Short mmCIF file of C-alpha atoms and ligand atoms in Angstrom, two decimals:
data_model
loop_
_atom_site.label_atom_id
_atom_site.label_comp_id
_atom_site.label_asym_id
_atom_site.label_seq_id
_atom_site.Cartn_x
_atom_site.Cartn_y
_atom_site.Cartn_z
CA UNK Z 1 103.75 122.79 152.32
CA UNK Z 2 106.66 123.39 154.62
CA UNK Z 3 108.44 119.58 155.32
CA UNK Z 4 111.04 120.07 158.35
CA UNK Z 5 113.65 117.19 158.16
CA UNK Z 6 115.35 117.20 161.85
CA UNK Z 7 117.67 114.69 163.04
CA UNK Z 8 120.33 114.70 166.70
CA UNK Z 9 119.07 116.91 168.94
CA UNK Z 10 115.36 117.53 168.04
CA UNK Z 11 114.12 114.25 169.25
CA UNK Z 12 111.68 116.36 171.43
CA UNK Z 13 110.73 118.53 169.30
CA UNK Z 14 107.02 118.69 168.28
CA UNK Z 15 104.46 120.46 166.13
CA UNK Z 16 100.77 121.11 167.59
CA UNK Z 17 97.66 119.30 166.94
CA UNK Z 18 100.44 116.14 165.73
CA UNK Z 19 99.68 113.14 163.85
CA UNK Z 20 101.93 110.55 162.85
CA UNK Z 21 101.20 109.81 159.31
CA UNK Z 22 102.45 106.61 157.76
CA UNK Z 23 103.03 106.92 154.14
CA UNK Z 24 103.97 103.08 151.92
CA UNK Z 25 105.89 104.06 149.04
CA UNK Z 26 107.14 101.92 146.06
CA UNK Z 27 110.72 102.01 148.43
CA UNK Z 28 108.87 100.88 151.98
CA UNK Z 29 107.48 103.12 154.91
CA UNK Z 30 107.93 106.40 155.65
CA UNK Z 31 106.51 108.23 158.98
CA UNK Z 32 106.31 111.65 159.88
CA UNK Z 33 104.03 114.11 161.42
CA UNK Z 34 101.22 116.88 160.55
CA UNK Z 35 100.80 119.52 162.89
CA UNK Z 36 100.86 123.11 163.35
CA UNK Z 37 103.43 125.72 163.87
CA UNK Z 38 102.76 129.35 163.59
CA UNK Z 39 99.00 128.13 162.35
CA UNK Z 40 100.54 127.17 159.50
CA UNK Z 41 100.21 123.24 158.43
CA UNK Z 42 103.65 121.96 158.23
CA UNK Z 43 105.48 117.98 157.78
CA UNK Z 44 107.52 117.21 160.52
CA UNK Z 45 109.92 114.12 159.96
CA UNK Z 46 112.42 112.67 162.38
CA UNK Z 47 114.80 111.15 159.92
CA UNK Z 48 116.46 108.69 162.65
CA UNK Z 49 113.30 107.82 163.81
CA UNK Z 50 111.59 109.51 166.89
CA UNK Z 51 113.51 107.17 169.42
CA UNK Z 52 116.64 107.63 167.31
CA UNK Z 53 117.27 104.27 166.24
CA UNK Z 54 118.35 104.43 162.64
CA UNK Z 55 122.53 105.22 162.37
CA UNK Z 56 122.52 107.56 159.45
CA UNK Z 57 123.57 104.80 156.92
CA UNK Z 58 119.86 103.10 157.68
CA UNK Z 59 118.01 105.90 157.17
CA UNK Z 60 115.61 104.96 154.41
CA UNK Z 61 116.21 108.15 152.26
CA UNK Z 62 114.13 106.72 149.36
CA UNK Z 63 111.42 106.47 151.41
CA UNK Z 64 111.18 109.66 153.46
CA UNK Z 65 111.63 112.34 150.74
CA UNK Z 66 109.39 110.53 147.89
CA UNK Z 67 106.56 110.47 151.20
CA UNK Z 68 106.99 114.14 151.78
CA UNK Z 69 106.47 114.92 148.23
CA UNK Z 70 103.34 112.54 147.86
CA UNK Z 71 102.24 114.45 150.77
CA UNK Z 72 102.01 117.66 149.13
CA UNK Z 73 105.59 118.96 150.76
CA UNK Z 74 107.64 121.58 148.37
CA UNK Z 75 109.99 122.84 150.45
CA UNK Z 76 112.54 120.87 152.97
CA UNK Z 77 114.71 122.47 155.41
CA UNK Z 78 117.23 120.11 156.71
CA UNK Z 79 118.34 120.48 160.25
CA UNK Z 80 122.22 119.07 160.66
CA UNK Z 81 124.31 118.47 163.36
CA UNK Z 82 128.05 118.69 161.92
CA UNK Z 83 131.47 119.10 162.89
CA UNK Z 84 133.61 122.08 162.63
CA UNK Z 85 136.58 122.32 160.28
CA UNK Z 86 136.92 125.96 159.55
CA UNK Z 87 136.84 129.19 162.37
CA UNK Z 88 133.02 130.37 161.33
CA UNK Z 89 132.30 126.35 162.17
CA UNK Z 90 133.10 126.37 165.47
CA UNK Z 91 131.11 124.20 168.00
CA UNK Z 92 127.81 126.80 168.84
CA UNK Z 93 127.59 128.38 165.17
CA UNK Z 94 124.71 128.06 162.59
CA UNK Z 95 125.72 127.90 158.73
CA UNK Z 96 123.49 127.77 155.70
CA UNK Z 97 125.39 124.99 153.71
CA UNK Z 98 126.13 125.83 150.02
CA UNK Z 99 127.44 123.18 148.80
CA UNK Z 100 127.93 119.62 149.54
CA UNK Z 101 130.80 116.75 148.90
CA UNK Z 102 129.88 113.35 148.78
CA UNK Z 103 131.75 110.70 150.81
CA UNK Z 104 129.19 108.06 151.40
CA UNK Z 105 129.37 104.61 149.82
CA UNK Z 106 126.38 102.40 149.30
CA UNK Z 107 123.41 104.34 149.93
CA UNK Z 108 120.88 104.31 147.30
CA UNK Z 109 120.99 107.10 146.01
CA UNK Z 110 118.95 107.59 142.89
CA UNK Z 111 115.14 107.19 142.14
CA UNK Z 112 116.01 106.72 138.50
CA UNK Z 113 115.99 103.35 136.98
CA UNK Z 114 113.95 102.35 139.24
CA UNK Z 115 110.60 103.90 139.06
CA UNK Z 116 109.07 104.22 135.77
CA UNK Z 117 110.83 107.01 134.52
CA UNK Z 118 113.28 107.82 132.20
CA UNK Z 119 116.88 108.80 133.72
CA UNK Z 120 117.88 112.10 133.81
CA UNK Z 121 121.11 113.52 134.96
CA UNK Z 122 119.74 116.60 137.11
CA UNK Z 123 121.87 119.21 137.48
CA UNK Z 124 123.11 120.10 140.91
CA UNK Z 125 125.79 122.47 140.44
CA UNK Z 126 123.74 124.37 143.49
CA UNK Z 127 122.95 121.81 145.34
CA UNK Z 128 120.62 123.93 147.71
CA UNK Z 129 118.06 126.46 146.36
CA UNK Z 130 118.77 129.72 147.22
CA UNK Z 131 115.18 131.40 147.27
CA UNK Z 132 114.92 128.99 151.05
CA UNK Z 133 118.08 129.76 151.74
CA UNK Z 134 116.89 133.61 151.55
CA UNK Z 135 114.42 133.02 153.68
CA UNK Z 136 115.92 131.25 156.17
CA UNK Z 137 118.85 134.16 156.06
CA UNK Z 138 116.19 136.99 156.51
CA UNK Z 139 114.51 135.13 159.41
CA UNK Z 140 117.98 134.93 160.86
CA UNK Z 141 118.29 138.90 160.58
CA UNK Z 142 115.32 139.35 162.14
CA UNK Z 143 116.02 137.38 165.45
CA UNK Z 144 119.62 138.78 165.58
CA UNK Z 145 120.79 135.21 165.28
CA UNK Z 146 124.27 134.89 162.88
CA UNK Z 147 124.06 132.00 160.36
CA UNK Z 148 127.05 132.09 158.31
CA UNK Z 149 125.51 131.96 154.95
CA UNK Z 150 128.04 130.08 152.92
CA UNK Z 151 130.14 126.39 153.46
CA UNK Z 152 130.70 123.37 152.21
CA UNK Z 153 129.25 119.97 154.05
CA UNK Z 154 131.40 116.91 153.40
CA UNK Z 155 129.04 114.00 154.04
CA UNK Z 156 130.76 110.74 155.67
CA UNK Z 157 129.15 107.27 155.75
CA UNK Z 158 129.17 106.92 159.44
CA UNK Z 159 128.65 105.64 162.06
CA UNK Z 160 131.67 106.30 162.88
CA UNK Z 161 133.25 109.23 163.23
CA UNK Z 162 136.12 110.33 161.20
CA UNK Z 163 140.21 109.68 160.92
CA UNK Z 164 142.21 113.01 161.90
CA UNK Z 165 143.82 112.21 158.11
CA UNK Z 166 140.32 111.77 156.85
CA UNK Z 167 139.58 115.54 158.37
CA UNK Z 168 142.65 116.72 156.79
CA UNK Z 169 141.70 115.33 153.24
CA UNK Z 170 138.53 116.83 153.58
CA UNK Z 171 139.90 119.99 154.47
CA UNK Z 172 142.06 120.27 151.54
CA UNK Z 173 139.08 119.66 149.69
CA UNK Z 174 137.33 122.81 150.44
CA UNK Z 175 135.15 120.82 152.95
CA UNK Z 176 134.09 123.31 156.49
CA UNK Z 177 131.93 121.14 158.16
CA UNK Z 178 131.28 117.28 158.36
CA UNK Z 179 127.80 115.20 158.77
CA UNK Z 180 126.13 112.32 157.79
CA UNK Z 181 122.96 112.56 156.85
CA UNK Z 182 122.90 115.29 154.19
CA UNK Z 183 123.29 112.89 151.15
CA UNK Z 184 121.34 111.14 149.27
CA UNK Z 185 118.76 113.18 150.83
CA UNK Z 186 119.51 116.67 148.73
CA UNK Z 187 120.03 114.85 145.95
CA UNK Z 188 116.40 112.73 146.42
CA UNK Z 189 114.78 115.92 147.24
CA UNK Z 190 116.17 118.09 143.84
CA UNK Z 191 115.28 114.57 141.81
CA UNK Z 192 111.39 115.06 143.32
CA UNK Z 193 111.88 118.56 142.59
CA UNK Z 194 111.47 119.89 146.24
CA UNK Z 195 113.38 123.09 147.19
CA UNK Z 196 115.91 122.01 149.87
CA UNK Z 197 117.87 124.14 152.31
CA UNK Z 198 120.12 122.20 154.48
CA UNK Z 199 120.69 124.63 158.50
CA UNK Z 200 123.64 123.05 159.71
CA UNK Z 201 124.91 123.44 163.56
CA UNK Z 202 128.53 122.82 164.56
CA UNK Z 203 128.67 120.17 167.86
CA UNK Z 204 132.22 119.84 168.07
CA UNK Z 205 135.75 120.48 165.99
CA UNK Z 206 135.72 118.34 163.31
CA UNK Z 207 138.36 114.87 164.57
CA UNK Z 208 141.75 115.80 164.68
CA UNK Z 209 142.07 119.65 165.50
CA UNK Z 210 141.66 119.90 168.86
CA UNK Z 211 143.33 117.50 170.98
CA UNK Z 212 140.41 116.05 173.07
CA UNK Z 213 138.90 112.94 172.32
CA UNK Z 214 135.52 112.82 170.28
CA UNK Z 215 132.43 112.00 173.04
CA UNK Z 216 129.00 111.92 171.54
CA UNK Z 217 127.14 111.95 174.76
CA UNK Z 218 128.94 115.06 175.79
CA UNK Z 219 128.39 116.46 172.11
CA UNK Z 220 124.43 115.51 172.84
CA UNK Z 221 124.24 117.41 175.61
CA UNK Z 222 126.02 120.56 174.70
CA UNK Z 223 123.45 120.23 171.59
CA UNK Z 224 120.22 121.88 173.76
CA UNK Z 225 121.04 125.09 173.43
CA UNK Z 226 121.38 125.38 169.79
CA UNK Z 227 118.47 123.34 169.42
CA UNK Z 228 116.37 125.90 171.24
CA UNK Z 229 117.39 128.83 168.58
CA UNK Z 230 116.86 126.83 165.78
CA UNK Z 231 113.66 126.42 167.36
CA UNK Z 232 113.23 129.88 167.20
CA UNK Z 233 114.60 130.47 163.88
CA UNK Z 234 112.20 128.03 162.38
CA UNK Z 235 109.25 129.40 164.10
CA UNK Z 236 110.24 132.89 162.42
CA UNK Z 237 111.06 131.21 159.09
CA UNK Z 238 107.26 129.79 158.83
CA UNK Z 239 106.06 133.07 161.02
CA UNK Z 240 107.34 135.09 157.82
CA UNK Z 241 106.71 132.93 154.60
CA UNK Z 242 103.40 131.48 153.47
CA UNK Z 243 104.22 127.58 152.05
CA UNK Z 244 101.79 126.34 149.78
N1 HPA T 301 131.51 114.06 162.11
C1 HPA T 301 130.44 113.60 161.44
N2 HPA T 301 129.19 113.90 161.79
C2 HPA T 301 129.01 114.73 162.82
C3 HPA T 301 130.09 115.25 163.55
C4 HPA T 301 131.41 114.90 163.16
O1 HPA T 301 132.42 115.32 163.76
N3 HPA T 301 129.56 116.04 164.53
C5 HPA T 301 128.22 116.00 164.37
N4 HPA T 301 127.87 115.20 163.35
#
């Protein structure tokens, strides 16, 4: 089954024939909903909560991803809003993220050591599995809409937005976009063995390279129309693939 994971922007968004399904795991509560899309059975989860209350450092990652999977969920795409660093980033454009860098601090991150099972060191050298990615690409081609299908998501701790220096750094890092949410939750999701693509869409230029000050409500509201193609694009992704 097909989990969406949707965060800023989607807060509307809804799946027919819903219902909220509350799943207790060994790491607390997890909600999300069943519903339809394309007549195909999908998991839709609001990971700030449908009335947005959970900054991205509260989210409970543990939680939400080890739900999905007891749910029957073997796929995620990740919906994120980020900001721009390099020219294919700018504020309006979709990119496939293909790799991630890790700035958070003190999220749990792990299952292991925790649960009864041995740890393992999973390899994530591709942090995103490319036989989603593909199909998120082709639906793309289909609808004429242009994801960029490579760049690197550097992951801040929040809630805050970032230093111009911080930007820089990042930059020089190989970083093209910036978010908050994407991490632990990739990692969670390849430790449960769910495929994970991660959609991002750019909101603004990353802080520091333009010279206007960061505004979040203006960045909400210049989010809608993005929001309705990705609507689109998901439709097509689930119209074309068969999740089991
Ligand atoms: N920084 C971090 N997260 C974000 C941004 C940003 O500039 N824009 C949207 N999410």
């Amino acid at each position: 089954m097909l989990g969406l994971v949707v965060g800023s922007g989607f807060e509307s968004f809804e799946l027919l024939e819903a219902q909220t399904v509350t799943v207790q795991t060994p790491f607390g509560k997890a909600s999300f909903d069943l519903g339809f899309c394309q007549g195909q059975k999908i998991a839709l989860l609001h990971r700030h909560g449908k009335d947005h209350r959970l900054a991205p450092h509260q989210i409970p990652y543990k939680a939400q991803m080890w739900a999905l999977k007891q749910s029957g969920v073997t796929d995620v795409i990740a919906l994120g809003s980020v900001g721009g660093m390099a020219a294919e980033n700018a504020p309006g454009h979709f990119t496939l993220a293909d790799q991630i860098i890790d700035y958070t601090a003190g999220r749990e991150s792990t299952y292991w050591g925790e649960v009864n099972m041995p740890c393992q060191h999973i390899d994530f050298t591709h942090p995103f599995d490319e036989s989603l990615r593909q199909k998120v690409l082709d639906a793309a081609h289909s609808l004429k809409i242009f994801v960029y299908n490579r760049g690197t998501y550097g992951c801040t701790q929040g809630p805050r937005l970032e230093t111009a220096a911080e930007v820089k750094r990042m930059i020089m890092d190989g970083c093209d976009m910036v978010g908050m949410t994407a991490m632990p939750e990739a990692a969670l999701a390849r430790e449960l063995g769910i495929r994970y693509a991660l959609l991002c869409f750019s909101v603004n230029w990353a802080a520091g390279l333009v010279d206007e000050k960061l505004d979040f409500e203006l960045i909400k509201t210049s989010m809608d129309r993005s929001v309705q193609t990705l609507v689109r694009l998901l439709n097509e992704v689930i119209r074309q693939n068969q999740f089991v």
